Amino acid sequence: MVSDLVVSIALLAGSVVGLWLGARLFVGSAVRLARRLGLSEVAIGLTVVAVGTSLPEVAVSVGAALTGTGDIAVGNVVGSNVFNLALILGFVALFGAIVVPRSLARRDGLVLFGASALAALVLVDLHLGRLEAAALVLALVAYLFALARAGEAPPTGGEDGEPFRARDPVLLISGLVLVLVSGDTLVGAAVDIARAAGVSEWAIGATVVAAGTSTPEFAVSVLALQRGRVGVSVGNLLGSNVFNALGVLGIAGLVHPLAVDPAALADLGWLLAVTGFVTVSLWSGHRLSRGEGGVLVGSELIRWVLDFLR
């Protein structure tokens, strides 16, 4: 029993590394290929980068939906979004107050809260049907269309201006395969750990699995911070949350209708509270202070404890 748990934990840790490496390979090679094909920066941002940074969430949530583990599929999205804002954004803010452009704070902040509220609304009955999932995907398409009309794209901290390499097609396929295999392994290991440890699949999905699939966002945000591109770091997290709430959740629901544990309601409320806190903080002065970052990080630690105690 103990040996099986150790193996599951090792598989989970290995799959997280695989998700991170696979996403990095996919995004880097896909961006270079897109530039080689003459696609604009907007087109690249709206497609390659957007899909690439959310690829782990897509792989895990769709894989969980296919196996009928709705708590893992939905918990991954809800937990990832809280993790992105509370821990990653809060962690970035601890290094210094985050000042963002007015447009990012106002427009994208409102879109972020709207996407989170819509996701919570369709899940309030603890069920996500295909019709509701289609509405989420259509909302994402409308958002992408609006960005394209404005000539903007979700920002990324990835490699800028790297030349195309002959091995990029191989790296693209390898990255995609690595993400898919790692996502499948992560779901299986998470379910095994939940059963062996006597905790709910929702708790594992909304914490450990969510943190694992958020590794690309964490890497991009820290890299952007190191380069002094704070706006990119924040934009990456806000954009990723919109894609997760509308795209990942919508795609998973289209693949298979999802039912979740009543514990989901508490985390959905937590998501709205954290999202509202970030939105108001950015609106109030287009900045996030170190103190507010500390509050966000502390709230995420509390959420993990409460999820495991339920």
XYZ file of C-alpha atoms in Angstrom, residues 95-265:
171
model
C 9.172 41.267 -5.263
C 7.776 44.774 -5.677
C 4.511 46.574 -6.351
C 3.085 45.628 -9.748
C 2.082 48.585 -11.920
C 0.093 47.715 -15.039
C -1.281 49.722 -17.988
C -4.754 51.222 -17.560
C -6.190 49.091 -20.384
C -4.917 45.874 -18.825
C -6.305 46.770 -15.408
C -9.718 47.860 -16.656
C -10.636 45.921 -19.770
C -8.857 42.634 -19.108
C -9.627 42.781 -15.402
C -13.339 42.990 -16.159
C -13.094 40.209 -18.749
C -11.302 38.059 -16.179
C -14.023 38.571 -13.563
C -16.755 38.053 -16.156
C -15.221 34.758 -17.313
C -14.875 33.538 -13.722
C -18.458 34.543 -12.912
C -19.766 32.762 -16.019
C -17.864 29.597 -15.114
C -19.262 29.729 -11.578
C -22.784 30.317 -12.910
C -22.822 27.233 -15.140
C -21.404 25.091 -12.304
C -23.678 26.314 -9.501
C -25.923 23.247 -9.996
C -22.815 20.997 -9.760
C -23.238 19.902 -13.373
C -21.809 21.088 -16.685
C -23.781 20.024 -19.737
C -22.791 20.288 -23.377
C -25.055 23.295 -24.006
C -23.460 25.233 -21.131
C -20.002 24.139 -22.298
C -20.768 25.407 -25.804
C -21.755 28.781 -24.327
C -18.370 29.006 -22.587
C -16.497 28.240 -25.811
C -18.560 30.791 -27.760
C -17.764 33.423 -25.124
C -14.056 32.672 -25.588
C -14.373 32.963 -29.381
C -16.068 36.350 -28.945
C -13.242 37.509 -26.675
C -10.575 36.380 -29.158
C -12.452 38.088 -31.987
C -12.537 41.329 -30.004
C -8.797 41.093 -29.344
C -8.102 40.412 -33.007
C -10.202 43.418 -34.056
C -8.236 45.543 -31.599
C -4.968 44.220 -33.040
C -3.885 42.773 -29.704
C -2.870 39.342 -28.473
C -2.394 37.621 -25.148
C 1.162 38.497 -24.038
C 3.847 35.897 -23.481
C 7.224 35.767 -21.857
C 8.471 33.286 -24.406
C 11.396 33.552 -26.774
C 11.242 36.657 -28.973
C 12.641 36.643 -32.483
C 14.359 33.247 -32.417
C 14.952 31.912 -35.937
C 13.242 28.858 -37.386
C 15.164 25.617 -36.942
C 14.912 22.481 -39.084
C 14.126 20.345 -36.050
C 11.183 22.521 -34.959
C 8.487 20.268 -36.518
C 9.887 17.330 -34.547
C 10.030 19.410 -31.365
C 6.431 20.536 -31.916
C 5.122 16.976 -32.193
C 7.354 15.774 -29.361
C 6.122 18.548 -27.075
C 2.484 17.786 -27.851
C 2.934 14.042 -27.258
C 4.815 14.696 -24.018
C 2.009 16.930 -22.737
C -0.713 14.417 -23.652
C 1.105 11.461 -22.079
C 2.023 13.468 -18.986
C -1.543 14.728 -18.620
C -2.928 11.191 -18.750
C -0.342 10.024 -16.212
C -1.092 12.971 -13.921
C -4.830 12.195 -13.846
C -4.242 8.512 -13.058
C -1.688 9.262 -10.348
C -3.888 11.946 -8.763
C -6.881 9.597 -8.541
C -4.720 6.862 -7.012
C -3.269 9.274 -4.429
C -6.717 10.587 -3.505
C -8.050 7.080 -2.917
C -4.969 5.920 -1.013
C -4.845 9.043 1.182
C -8.581 9.050 1.835
C -9.137 12.559 0.454
C -11.606 13.590 -2.228
C -10.766 13.707 -5.905
C -11.951 17.319 -5.864
C -9.330 18.249 -3.232
C -6.541 16.635 -5.250
C -7.760 18.160 -8.511
C -8.131 21.670 -7.097
C -4.735 21.668 -5.378
C -1.988 19.268 -6.474
C -3.198 18.738 -10.057
C -3.995 22.443 -10.477
C -0.541 23.449 -9.265
C 1.055 20.952 -11.646
C -0.785 22.219 -14.714
C 0.045 25.834 -13.778
C 3.802 25.277 -14.116
C 3.967 26.879 -17.614
C 2.242 30.030 -16.331
C 4.599 30.131 -13.372
C 7.659 29.747 -15.604
C 6.469 32.414 -18.075
C 5.611 34.881 -15.306
C 8.917 34.480 -13.482
C 10.869 34.738 -16.757
C 8.980 37.914 -17.699
C 9.624 39.338 -14.222
C 13.351 38.654 -14.556
C 13.343 40.544 -17.861
C 11.539 43.481 -16.262
C 8.363 42.863 -18.244
C 5.864 43.059 -15.391
C 2.937 43.795 -17.714
C 3.662 40.605 -19.632
C 3.811 38.633 -16.392
C 0.425 39.923 -15.229
C -1.146 39.730 -18.700
C -0.029 36.117 -19.045
C -1.842 35.168 -15.828
C -5.022 37.120 -16.605
C -5.175 35.748 -20.134
C -4.490 32.194 -18.992
C -7.353 32.380 -16.490
C -9.772 33.558 -19.181
C -8.716 30.681 -21.457
C -9.032 28.170 -18.621
C -12.465 29.330 -17.439
C -13.978 29.531 -20.915
C -11.880 27.348 -23.223
C -10.567 24.478 -21.089
C -13.753 24.056 -19.075
C -15.862 24.422 -22.212
C -13.878 21.869 -24.222
C -13.930 19.359 -21.353
C -17.706 19.772 -21.022
C -18.215 19.295 -24.757
C -16.202 16.076 -24.648
C -18.321 14.687 -21.809
C -20.925 16.228 -19.455
C -19.370 16.734 -16.017
C -20.707 16.342 -12.486
C -18.792 17.652 -9.475
C -18.722 17.278 -5.705
C -20.616 19.853 -3.563
C -17.173 20.914 -2.256
C -16.808 22.682 -5.610
C -19.141 25.449 -4.452
